[in-house]
Amino acid sequence: MTVRTRFAPSPTGMLHIGGARTALFSWLFARHHGGEFVLRIEDTDRERSTDEATQVILDGLTWLGLDWDQAPVFQAERQAEHVLAVEQLIDEGHAYRCYCSREELDDMREAQRAAGKKPMYDGRCRHRSDRPENAPFVVRFRSPDEGDTIVNDLVLGPVVFPNAELDDLILLRTDGTPTYNLAVVADDAAMAITHVVRGSDHLNNTPRQIQLYQALGLPMPQFAHIPLIHGPDGAKMSKRHGSVALTEYREQGYLPDAVNNYLARLSWSHGDEEVFSRQQLIELFDLAQVGKAAARFDQNKLDWLNGHYLHKAEPATLVDEVARFLDLDVTAGPDLTAVIGSLQERSKNLLDLAEGARFFYVAPTKYDEKAVKKNFRDTTWPLLVSFIAAVEALEDYSGEAVHALIQSICEADGVNMGKLAQPIRILISGGPVSPPIDLTLGLLGKAETVKRLRAGMAALQA
């Protein structure tokens, strides 16, 4: 048997962090077993489904590196197959047409509540033989009245649902469109899905889907319902806990490997280890190691992981994203790969790194007032004049050479290097923070260094 998993999002909004983790677990399980991972866009809700939301899903999975093994399946294109399945169920006595009006259903549920019963459809149209002309109807599944439906879940273990608690769900709406449970069963069977990995919020749908598989005579996949993600306070993850949409993490400068690593550790563990490469996750991931309890989102741990991956990354692999954040022409400045290498150790994320790199490509026009007051004295200007003259006289300009110049000028004047290095840093970057001064000046080059120093001195002295 070839393991086949799927991720089946609805394109009605953003791809949330919980959906991204579901996709990751499905992808890892398939890759671990040498199987296939497929993508199905569940776009049967035509009023709310949008092309923009579909593209967000595709872009998000691509950014995470969760590749799929065939062209995405769009559920709305399979409506004819869904209707055929409903017709089969009707022909074989497993489904029936229900002509109950909304008012009739409301009255029925109200009476049940008044009697202290659970409001649910009472099956009054099960044995109805008449077919009122032009009357709207839905098609309902004839759920068993007795016994239990057992979900042998790969994460939760056996979960028992008494059939008496499951009413006759609607399979086909009055407009002829299929409902979620029917479409999912038909599509998973047609796509030969062997394992359905999804959030535990779908668990209540599973006994109904099992009954549909049995009634249609279709091979049934195994189910694995993974715990939901909660905020640090134990409440369901929401905006008040921070970012929820996957796109927000990308725009905040997180690395996909860090996000994957962090999401994998939400409800899954392998000993006490925290850091896993993508290949290690594929080799080690197994549903047996997924816990049952809801996961707690820890922003600090994600930030720590992101810093780890950022510091370990090859600078060349970060160029495209950093350039996207900079959104300016970097061809006239120093090599961006080298600039990234100079900033990695002091950056928390790509956005932070890009902001740190900006002054290499855009000369400052303003200077940090607090830093200027702290570092500029009457004695500073002669040091800067001496440094500029020495730099202009250099035939072999390099970071090491300018470092030696700073050192020699400060020694000659009897001051520590910071008395000159920090004013230089402020003039060339606009603020008190940059990579080491020799590395910074080496990247900027002789002409740009002198130009910025002269412009900065003129601006401050004015």
Tab-separated table of C-alpha atoms in Angstrom:
chain	number	residue	atom	x	y	z
A	1	MET	CA	0.000	0.000	0.000
A	2	THR	CA	1.261	3.444	-0.921
A	3	VAL	CA	0.573	5.897	1.869
A	4	ARG	CA	-1.400	8.867	0.539
A	5	THR	CA	-2.283	11.821	2.720
A	6	ARG	CA	-3.989	15.065	1.822
A	7	PHE	CA	-4.392	18.625	2.972
A	8	ALA	CA	-7.862	19.951	2.177
A	9	PRO	CA	-8.259	23.631	3.083
A	10	SER	CA	-11.220	25.847	2.224
A	11	PRO	CA	-10.220	28.983	0.275
A	12	THR	CA	-12.407	31.296	2.315
A	13	GLY	CA	-9.708	33.228	4.183
A	14	MET	CA	-6.112	33.136	5.331
A	15	LEU	CA	-4.092	29.951	5.825
A	16	HIS	CA	-3.875	29.913	9.606
A	17	ILE	CA	-1.049	28.538	11.700
A	18	GLY	CA	-3.211	25.571	12.766
A	19	GLY	CA	-3.922	24.645	9.157
A	20	ALA	CA	-0.238	24.959	8.336
A	21	ARG	CA	0.614	22.483	11.117
A	22	THR	CA	-2.031	20.053	9.816
A	23	ALA	CA	-0.488	20.296	6.355
A	24	LEU	CA	2.983	19.757	7.841
A	25	PHE	CA	1.948	16.648	9.801
A	26	SER	CA	0.223	15.203	6.724
A	27	TRP	CA	3.265	15.970	4.573
A	28	LEU	CA	5.739	14.540	7.089
A	29	PHE	CA	3.726	11.336	7.522
A	30	ALA	CA	3.613	10.782	3.761
A	31	ARG	CA	7.304	11.562	3.269
A	32	HIS	CA	8.301	9.406	6.248
A	33	HIS	CA	6.578	6.415	4.643
A	34	GLY	CA	7.791	7.174	1.125
A	35	GLY	CA	4.220	7.992	0.153
A	36	GLU	CA	2.376	10.820	-1.567
A	37	PHE	CA	0.941	14.094	-0.328
A	38	VAL	CA	-1.887	15.668	-2.297
A	39	LEU	CA	-3.645	19.017	-2.096
A	40	ARG	CA	-7.398	19.445	-2.430
A	41	ILE	CA	-8.989	22.880	-2.436
A	42	GLU	CA	-12.446	22.511	-0.890
A	43	ASP	CA	-14.149	25.336	-2.745
A	44	THR	CA	-17.745	24.150	-2.716
A	45	ASP	CA	-18.783	27.282	-0.810
A	46	ARG	CA	-18.824	29.403	-3.949
A	47	GLU	CA	-19.997	32.574	-2.185
A	48	ARG	CA	-17.040	32.674	0.214
A	49	SER	CA	-14.322	30.940	-1.810
A	50	THR	CA	-11.946	33.280	-3.633
A	51	ASP	CA	-9.047	32.953	-6.041
A	52	GLU	CA	-7.013	35.199	-3.735
A	53	ALA	CA	-7.462	32.837	-0.790
A	54	THR	CA	-6.538	29.878	-2.987
A	55	GLN	CA	-3.323	31.629	-3.996
A	56	VAL	CA	-2.531	32.360	-0.351
A	57	ILE	CA	-2.775	28.631	0.374
A	58	LEU	CA	-0.540	27.719	-2.554
A	59	ASP	CA	2.003	30.402	-1.686
A	60	GLY	CA	2.024	29.453	1.997
A	61	LEU	CA	2.647	25.762	1.366
A	62	THR	CA	5.315	26.613	-1.192
A	63	TRP	CA	7.029	28.938	1.276
A	64	LEU	CA	7.076	26.160	3.893
A	65	GLY	CA	8.443	23.736	1.296
A	66	LEU	CA	5.482	21.359	1.570
A	67	ASP	CA	5.369	20.165	-2.019
A	68	TRP	CA	2.412	18.167	-3.323
A	69	ASP	CA	2.586	15.210	-5.702
A	70	GLN	CA	-0.036	16.020	-8.292
A	71	ALA	CA	-1.949	19.026	-9.553
A	72	PRO	CA	-4.278	20.418	-6.876
A	73	VAL	CA	-7.799	19.011	-6.971
A	74	PHE	CA	-10.619	21.556	-6.822
A	75	GLN	CA	-13.613	20.057	-5.086
A	76	ALA	CA	-16.178	22.185	-6.931
A	77	GLU	CA	-15.123	20.537	-10.200
A	78	ARG	CA	-16.184	17.139	-8.839
A	79	GLN	CA	-19.820	17.994	-8.120
A	80	ALA	CA	-21.112	15.544	-10.721
A	81	GLU	CA	-19.312	12.688	-8.922
A	82	HIS	CA	-20.774	13.837	-5.598
A	83	VAL	CA	-24.295	13.777	-7.014
A	84	LEU	CA	-23.740	10.264	-8.392
A	85	ALA	CA	-22.753	9.106	-4.910
A	86	VAL	CA	-25.944	10.597	-3.465
A	87	GLU	CA	-28.038	8.902	-6.142
A	88	GLN	CA	-26.390	5.591	-5.286
A	89	LEU	CA	-27.275	6.064	-1.635
A	90	ILE	CA	-30.894	6.838	-2.532
A	91	ASP	CA	-31.149	3.824	-4.841
A	92	GLU	CA	-29.772	1.505	-2.161
A	93	GLY	CA	-32.017	2.846	0.601
A	94	HIS	CA	-29.282	4.682	2.527
A	95	ALA	CA	-30.629	8.169	1.759
A	96	TYR	CA	-33.957	9.869	1.155
A	97	ARG	CA	-35.506	13.156	0.088
A	98	CYS	CA	-36.649	15.437	2.873
A	99	TYR	CA	-39.317	18.061	2.106
A	100	CYS	CA	-39.468	19.621	5.575
A	101	SER	CA	-39.661	23.404	5.530
A	102	ARG	CA	-37.437	25.610	7.676
A	103	GLU	CA	-40.439	26.511	9.830
A	104	GLU	CA	-41.314	22.847	10.340
A	105	LEU	CA	-37.751	22.055	11.378
A	106	ASP	CA	-37.639	25.010	13.778
A	107	ASP	CA	-40.885	23.888	15.415
A	108	MET	CA	-39.580	20.340	15.728
A	109	ARG	CA	-36.365	21.450	17.468
A	110	GLU	CA	-38.203	23.840	19.754
A	111	ALA	CA	-40.514	21.030	20.857
A	112	GLN	CA	-37.513	18.789	21.534
A	113	ARG	CA	-35.836	21.473	23.645
A	114	ALA	CA	-39.045	21.988	25.587
A	115	ALA	CA	-39.135	18.263	26.307
A	116	GLY	CA	-35.508	18.334	27.508
A	117	LYS	CA	-34.254	16.418	24.496
A	118	LYS	CA	-31.284	17.062	22.228
A	119	PRO	CA	-32.530	19.000	19.172
A	120	MET	CA	-31.973	16.811	16.122
A	121	TYR	CA	-33.816	15.729	13.008
A	122	ASP	CA	-36.361	13.065	13.936
A	123	GLY	CA	-36.432	11.225	10.607
A	124	ARG	CA	-40.030	12.156	9.788
A	125	CYS	CA	-39.378	12.000	6.028
A	126	ARG	CA	-37.602	8.638	6.110
A	127	HIS	CA	-40.598	6.662	4.909
A	128	ARG	CA	-42.330	9.357	2.922
A	129	SER	CA	-43.343	8.045	-0.488
A	130	ASP	CA	-44.970	11.106	-2.034
A	131	ARG	CA	-42.944	13.578	-4.103
A	132	PRO	CA	-44.651	16.992	-4.012
A	133	GLU	CA	-44.347	18.663	-7.388
A	134	ASN	CA	-41.857	21.560	-7.507
A	135	ALA	CA	-41.405	21.394	-3.728
A	136	PRO	CA	-37.822	22.074	-2.591
A	137	PHE	CA	-36.084	19.210	-0.862
A	138	VAL	CA	-32.758	18.146	0.562
A	139	VAL	CA	-31.314	14.646	0.536
A	140	ARG	CA	-30.569	13.149	3.957
A	141	PHE	CA	-28.475	10.137	4.950
A	142	ARG	CA	-30.366	7.349	6.710
A	143	SER	CA	-28.233	7.018	9.839
A	144	PRO	CA	-28.448	3.762	11.844
A	145	ASP	CA	-30.676	4.018	14.931
A	146	GLU	CA	-28.875	1.484	17.100
A	147	GLY	CA	-25.367	0.445	17.982
A	148	ASP	CA	-22.187	2.484	17.964
A	149	THR	CA	-19.821	3.903	15.390
A	150	ILE	CA	-16.225	3.559	16.569
A	151	VAL	CA	-13.412	5.795	15.353
A	152	ASN	CA	-10.133	3.908	15.816
A	153	ASP	CA	-8.049	7.050	15.835
A	154	LEU	CA	-4.273	6.864	15.401
A	155	VAL	CA	-3.782	9.679	17.922
A	156	LEU	CA	-6.774	9.528	20.264
A	157	GLY	CA	-7.333	5.787	20.275
A	158	PRO	CA	-10.852	4.291	20.045
A	159	VAL	CA	-13.610	6.918	20.266
A	160	VAL	CA	-17.173	5.588	20.539
A	161	PHE	CA	-20.197	7.452	19.152
A	162	PRO	CA	-23.676	6.054	19.917
A	163	ASN	CA	-25.617	6.015	16.658
A	164	ALA	CA	-28.714	7.261	18.461
A	165	GLU	CA	-26.880	10.567	18.928
A	166	LEU	CA	-26.264	10.986	15.184
A	167	ASP	CA	-29.229	12.315	13.255
A	168	ASP	CA	-29.804	12.079	9.518
A	169	LEU	CA	-27.364	14.608	8.108
A	170	ILE	CA	-28.023	16.477	4.875
A	171	LEU	CA	-26.019	15.213	1.892
A	172	LEU	CA	-27.432	17.433	-0.841
A	173	ARG	CA	-28.801	20.957	-0.363
A	174	THR	CA	-31.930	22.285	-2.030
A	175	ASP	CA	-29.785	23.887	-4.746
A	176	GLY	CA	-28.264	20.505	-5.610
A	177	THR	CA	-24.833	21.190	-4.104
A	178	PRO	CA	-23.212	18.569	-1.858
A	179	THR	CA	-22.446	19.143	1.802
A	180	TYR	CA	-19.014	18.811	3.388
A	181	ASN	CA	-19.256	15.276	4.736
A	182	LEU	CA	-20.504	13.721	1.501
A	183	ALA	CA	-17.965	15.556	-0.687
A	184	VAL	CA	-15.071	14.689	1.600
A	185	VAL	CA	-15.873	10.989	1.601
A	186	ALA	CA	-16.339	10.825	-2.179
A	187	ASP	CA	-13.147	12.779	-2.836
A	188	ASP	CA	-10.931	10.963	-0.331
A	189	ALA	CA	-12.017	7.648	-1.829
A	190	ALA	CA	-11.485	8.854	-5.415
A	191	MET	CA	-8.019	10.161	-4.489
A	192	ALA	CA	-7.111	6.862	-2.768
A	193	ILE	CA	-6.331	8.616	0.519
A	194	THR	CA	-5.064	6.097	3.059
A	195	HIS	CA	-4.618	8.392	6.074
A	196	VAL	CA	-6.662	11.464	6.982
A	197	VAL	CA	-4.673	13.742	9.299
A	198	ARG	CA	-6.696	16.702	10.529
A	199	GLY	CA	-7.531	18.782	13.588
A	200	SER	CA	-9.511	17.320	16.462
A	201	ASP	CA	-12.251	19.847	15.753
A	202	HIS	CA	-13.234	17.530	12.867
A	203	LEU	CA	-13.659	14.493	15.121
A	204	ASN	CA	-17.452	14.822	15.366
A	205	ASN	CA	-17.670	14.587	11.560
A	206	THR	CA	-15.778	11.307	11.475
A	207	PRO	CA	-18.489	8.842	12.616
A	208	ARG	CA	-20.819	10.246	9.967
A	209	GLN	CA	-18.128	9.864	7.342
A	210	ILE	CA	-17.427	6.304	8.462
A	211	GLN	CA	-21.108	5.489	7.988
A	212	LEU	CA	-20.982	7.003	4.497
A	213	TYR	CA	-17.912	4.949	3.557
A	214	GLN	CA	-19.711	1.821	4.692
A	215	ALA	CA	-22.957	2.674	2.901
A	216	LEU	CA	-21.132	3.477	-0.358
A	217	GLY	CA	-18.951	0.371	-0.105
A	218	LEU	CA	-15.769	2.456	-0.282
A	219	PRO	CA	-12.383	1.631	1.277
A	220	MET	CA	-11.981	3.609	4.464
A	221	PRO	CA	-8.841	5.581	5.344
A	222	GLN	CA	-7.314	5.619	8.794
A	223	PHE	CA	-7.971	8.750	10.822
A	224	ALA	CA	-5.628	10.797	12.963
A	225	HIS	CA	-7.076	13.805	14.771
A	226	ILE	CA	-4.335	16.056	16.069
A	227	PRO	CA	-4.868	18.434	19.020
A	228	LEU	CA	-5.717	22.066	18.475
A	229	ILE	CA	-3.270	24.901	19.117
A	230	HIS	CA	-4.086	27.122	22.073
A	231	GLY	CA	-2.597	30.390	23.193
A	232	PRO	CA	-0.325	30.638	26.262
A	233	ASP	CA	-3.438	31.185	28.412
A	234	GLY	CA	-5.003	27.915	27.281
A	235	ALA	CA	-7.700	29.609	25.192
A	236	LYS	CA	-8.201	28.893	21.514
A	237	MET	CA	-5.519	30.585	19.416
A	238	SER	CA	-6.712	33.988	18.219
A	239	LYS	CA	-5.526	37.433	17.158
A	240	ARG	CA	-5.097	38.529	20.753
A	241	HIS	CA	-2.312	35.956	21.135
A	242	GLY	CA	-0.417	37.428	18.182
A	243	SER	CA	-0.216	36.426	14.550
A	244	VAL	CA	-2.533	33.682	13.354
A	245	ALA	CA	-2.216	33.765	9.556
A	246	LEU	CA	0.850	32.066	8.095
A	247	THR	CA	1.497	35.024	5.765
A	248	GLU	CA	2.015	37.267	8.792
A	249	TYR	CA	4.951	35.161	9.953
A	250	ARG	CA	6.609	35.474	6.583
A	251	GLU	CA	6.078	39.245	6.589
A	252	GLN	CA	7.577	39.454	10.089
A	253	GLY	CA	10.775	37.876	8.829
A	254	TYR	CA	10.510	34.303	10.064
A	255	LEU	CA	12.328	31.551	8.187
A	256	PRO	CA	10.272	28.638	6.839
A	257	ASP	CA	12.612	26.069	8.396
A	258	ALA	CA	12.139	27.698	11.797
A	259	VAL	CA	8.351	27.757	11.409
A	260	ASN	CA	8.305	24.117	10.272
A	261	ASN	CA	10.519	23.077	13.181
A	262	TYR	CA	8.348	24.954	15.663
A	263	LEU	CA	5.045	23.673	14.270
A	264	ALA	CA	6.359	20.107	14.276
A	265	ARG	CA	7.053	20.396	18.000
A	266	LEU	CA	3.484	21.471	18.747
A	267	SER	CA	2.041	18.146	20.015
A	268	TRP	CA	4.882	16.003	18.580
A	269	SER	CA	8.092	15.181	20.376
A	270	HIS	CA	11.242	13.111	20.018
A	271	GLY	CA	12.921	12.934	23.381
A	272	ASP	CA	13.966	16.343	24.685
A	273	GLU	CA	15.278	17.603	21.360
A	274	GLU	CA	14.044	20.951	20.078
A	275	VAL	CA	15.955	21.550	16.843
A	276	PHE	CA	15.261	19.317	13.841
A	277	SER	CA	16.301	19.761	10.254
A	278	ARG	CA	13.716	19.081	7.584
A	279	GLN	CA	15.351	15.742	6.792
A	280	GLN	CA	15.417	14.764	10.460
A	281	LEU	CA	11.712	15.530	10.754
A	282	ILE	CA	10.988	13.284	7.778
A	283	GLU	CA	13.080	10.469	9.252
A	284	LEU	CA	11.680	10.720	12.783
A	285	PHE	CA	8.060	11.831	12.467
A	286	ASP	CA	5.401	9.341	13.439
A	287	LEU	CA	1.799	9.790	14.528
A	288	ALA	CA	2.405	7.512	17.524
A	289	GLN	CA	4.459	10.323	19.083
A	290	VAL	CA	1.701	12.925	18.734
A	291	GLY	CA	0.128	13.775	22.086
A	292	LYS	CA	-3.572	14.109	22.818
A	293	ALA	CA	-3.525	17.374	24.762
A	294	ALA	CA	-3.905	20.770	23.127
A	295	ALA	CA	-0.617	22.423	22.245
A	296	ARG	CA	0.384	25.755	23.808
A	297	PHE	CA	1.823	28.354	21.464
A	298	ASP	CA	5.065	29.827	22.820
A	299	GLN	CA	6.180	32.942	20.933
A	300	ASN	CA	9.521	33.052	22.745
A	301	LYS	CA	10.399	29.545	21.631
A	302	LEU	CA	9.518	30.362	18.013
A	303	ASP	CA	11.686	33.485	18.209
A	304	TRP	CA	14.556	31.455	19.654
A	305	LEU	CA	14.279	28.862	16.908
A	306	ASN	CA	14.120	31.558	14.244
A	307	GLY	CA	17.282	33.144	15.616
A	308	HIS	CA	18.991	29.748	15.594
A	309	TYR	CA	18.152	29.107	11.943
A	310	LEU	CA	18.979	32.670	10.951
A	311	HIS	CA	22.435	32.507	12.529
A	312	LYS	CA	23.197	29.120	10.947
A	313	ALA	CA	21.918	29.927	7.441
A	314	GLU	CA	24.208	30.426	4.473
A	315	PRO	CA	23.957	34.153	3.667
A	316	ALA	CA	23.310	33.465	-0.019
A	317	THR	CA	20.086	31.604	0.886
A	318	LEU	CA	18.699	34.731	2.557
A	319	VAL	CA	19.392	37.210	-0.238
A	320	ASP	CA	16.015	37.061	-2.008
A	321	GLU	CA	13.916	37.570	1.119
A	322	VAL	CA	16.158	40.304	2.532
A	323	ALA	CA	16.075	42.095	-0.830
A	324	ARG	CA	12.267	41.824	-0.776
A	325	PHE	CA	12.143	43.498	2.625
A	326	LEU	CA	14.615	46.201	1.574
A	327	ASP	CA	12.627	46.962	-1.568
A	328	LEU	CA	15.371	49.123	-3.085
A	329	ASP	CA	18.160	48.877	-5.643
A	330	VAL	CA	21.076	47.078	-4.010
A	331	THR	CA	23.204	46.787	-7.140
A	332	ALA	CA	24.912	50.135	-6.527
A	333	GLY	CA	25.984	49.182	-3.005
A	334	PRO	CA	28.069	46.435	-1.449
A	335	ASP	CA	27.388	42.766	-2.125
A	336	LEU	CA	24.180	41.907	-0.266
A	337	THR	CA	25.419	38.415	0.587
A	338	ALA	CA	28.413	39.905	2.408
A	339	VAL	CA	26.208	42.478	4.155
A	340	ILE	CA	23.896	39.716	5.365
A	341	GLY	CA	26.886	37.767	6.669
A	342	SER	CA	27.949	40.796	8.700
A	343	LEU	CA	24.530	41.136	10.350
A	344	GLN	CA	23.297	37.584	10.976
A	345	GLU	CA	24.644	37.168	14.488
A	346	ARG	CA	22.995	40.371	15.702
A	347	SER	CA	19.603	39.891	13.984
A	348	LYS	CA	16.436	38.253	15.339
A	349	ASN	CA	14.633	37.797	12.033
A	350	LEU	CA	14.846	38.739	8.362
A	351	LEU	CA	12.959	41.987	8.853
A	352	ASP	CA	15.396	42.994	11.573
A	353	LEU	CA	18.287	41.976	9.331
A	354	ALA	CA	16.955	43.974	6.398
A	355	GLU	CA	16.568	47.094	8.529
A	356	GLY	CA	20.118	46.638	9.751
A	357	ALA	CA	21.301	46.380	6.155
A	358	ARG	CA	19.420	49.424	4.882
A	359	PHE	CA	22.103	52.019	5.644
A	360	PHE	CA	24.579	50.173	3.411
A	361	TYR	CA	22.419	51.208	0.443
A	362	VAL	CA	20.853	54.458	1.617
A	363	ALA	CA	23.110	57.140	3.122
A	364	PRO	CA	21.723	58.693	6.304
A	365	THR	CA	20.143	62.120	6.216
A	366	LYS	CA	19.367	62.191	9.936
A	367	TYR	CA	21.541	61.203	12.876
A	368	ASP	CA	20.487	59.745	16.193
A	369	GLU	CA	20.318	62.795	18.447
A	370	LYS	CA	21.082	60.942	21.663
A	371	ALA	CA	24.066	59.170	20.121
A	372	VAL	CA	25.410	62.435	18.705
A	373	LYS	CA	25.213	64.189	22.094
A	374	LYS	CA	26.965	61.292	23.769
A	375	ASN	CA	29.805	60.782	21.279
A	376	PHE	CA	30.630	64.138	19.695
A	377	ARG	CA	32.893	66.606	21.520
A	378	ASP	CA	35.126	69.453	20.393
A	379	THR	CA	37.980	66.943	20.359
A	380	THR	CA	36.074	64.630	17.985
A	381	TRP	CA	36.345	66.795	14.890
A	382	PRO	CA	40.182	66.805	14.630
A	383	LEU	CA	40.168	63.017	14.963
A	384	LEU	CA	37.693	62.729	12.097
A	385	VAL	CA	39.667	65.140	9.907
A	386	SER	CA	42.829	63.104	10.500
A	387	PHE	CA	41.005	59.878	9.716
A	388	ILE	CA	39.526	61.191	6.450
A	389	ALA	CA	42.935	62.430	5.316
A	390	ALA	CA	44.533	59.084	6.166
A	391	VAL	CA	41.803	57.143	4.329
A	392	GLU	CA	42.177	59.293	1.225
A	393	ALA	CA	45.895	58.593	1.252
A	394	LEU	CA	45.399	54.824	1.463
A	395	GLU	CA	46.399	52.993	-1.705
A	396	ASP	CA	45.174	49.598	-0.504
A	397	TYR	CA	41.830	50.258	1.161
A	398	SER	CA	40.369	47.444	3.272
A	399	GLY	CA	38.633	46.880	6.548
A	400	GLU	CA	41.864	45.827	8.178
A	401	ALA	CA	43.604	48.935	6.901
A	402	VAL	CA	40.991	51.353	8.239
A	403	HIS	CA	40.971	49.534	11.563
A	404	ALA	CA	44.721	50.109	11.796
A	405	LEU	CA	44.216	53.779	10.929
A	406	ILE	CA	41.662	54.251	13.687
A	407	GLN	CA	43.935	52.529	16.154
A	408	SER	CA	47.031	54.557	15.233
A	409	ILE	CA	45.187	57.927	15.292
A	410	CYS	CA	43.669	57.173	18.711
A	411	GLU	CA	47.003	56.024	20.140
A	412	ALA	CA	48.681	59.154	18.888
A	413	ASP	CA	46.003	61.272	20.587
A	414	GLY	CA	45.977	59.191	23.768
A	415	VAL	CA	42.305	58.156	23.567
A	416	ASN	CA	40.570	54.789	23.270
A	417	MET	CA	39.342	53.612	19.868
A	418	GLY	CA	35.709	54.237	20.719
A	419	LYS	CA	36.326	57.992	20.716
A	420	LEU	CA	36.803	57.811	16.936
A	421	ALA	CA	35.123	54.546	15.917
A	422	GLN	CA	31.720	55.450	17.353
A	423	PRO	CA	31.509	58.910	15.710
A	424	ILE	CA	32.512	57.259	12.419
A	425	ARG	CA	29.739	54.683	12.886
A	426	ILE	CA	27.148	57.377	13.552
A	427	LEU	CA	28.168	59.415	10.502
A	428	ILE	CA	28.078	56.510	8.089
A	429	SER	CA	24.951	54.736	9.435
A	430	GLY	CA	22.959	57.431	11.189
A	431	GLY	CA	22.959	55.586	14.504
A	432	PRO	CA	25.145	53.965	17.168
A	433	VAL	CA	24.747	50.358	15.985
A	434	SER	CA	26.360	48.580	13.045
A	435	PRO	CA	28.532	45.538	12.388
A	436	PRO	CA	32.178	45.895	13.543
A	437	ILE	CA	33.531	49.171	12.201
A	438	ASP	CA	36.312	47.608	10.123
A	439	LEU	CA	33.835	45.221	8.480
A	440	THR	CA	31.311	48.022	7.918
A	441	LEU	CA	33.820	50.411	6.331
A	442	GLY	CA	35.313	47.612	4.267
A	443	LEU	CA	31.902	46.824	2.801
A	444	LEU	CA	31.066	50.479	2.100
A	445	GLY	CA	34.312	51.098	0.251
A	446	LYS	CA	36.695	54.057	0.261
A	447	ALA	CA	34.718	56.550	-1.821
A	448	GLU	CA	31.396	55.997	-0.036
A	449	THR	CA	33.065	56.091	3.386
A	450	VAL	CA	34.732	59.453	2.716
A	451	LYS	CA	31.581	60.859	1.105
A	452	ARG	CA	29.420	59.958	4.091
A	453	LEU	CA	31.916	61.218	6.639
A	454	ARG	CA	32.200	64.598	4.942
A	455	ALA	CA	28.431	64.927	4.511
A	456	GLY	CA	27.773	63.934	8.094
A	457	MET	CA	30.342	66.323	9.527
A	458	ALA	CA	28.934	69.168	7.477
A	459	ALA	CA	25.385	68.387	8.584
A	460	LEU	CA	26.247	68.168	12.275
A	461	GLN	CA	28.550	71.187	12.303
A	462	ALA	CA	25.895	73.239	10.586
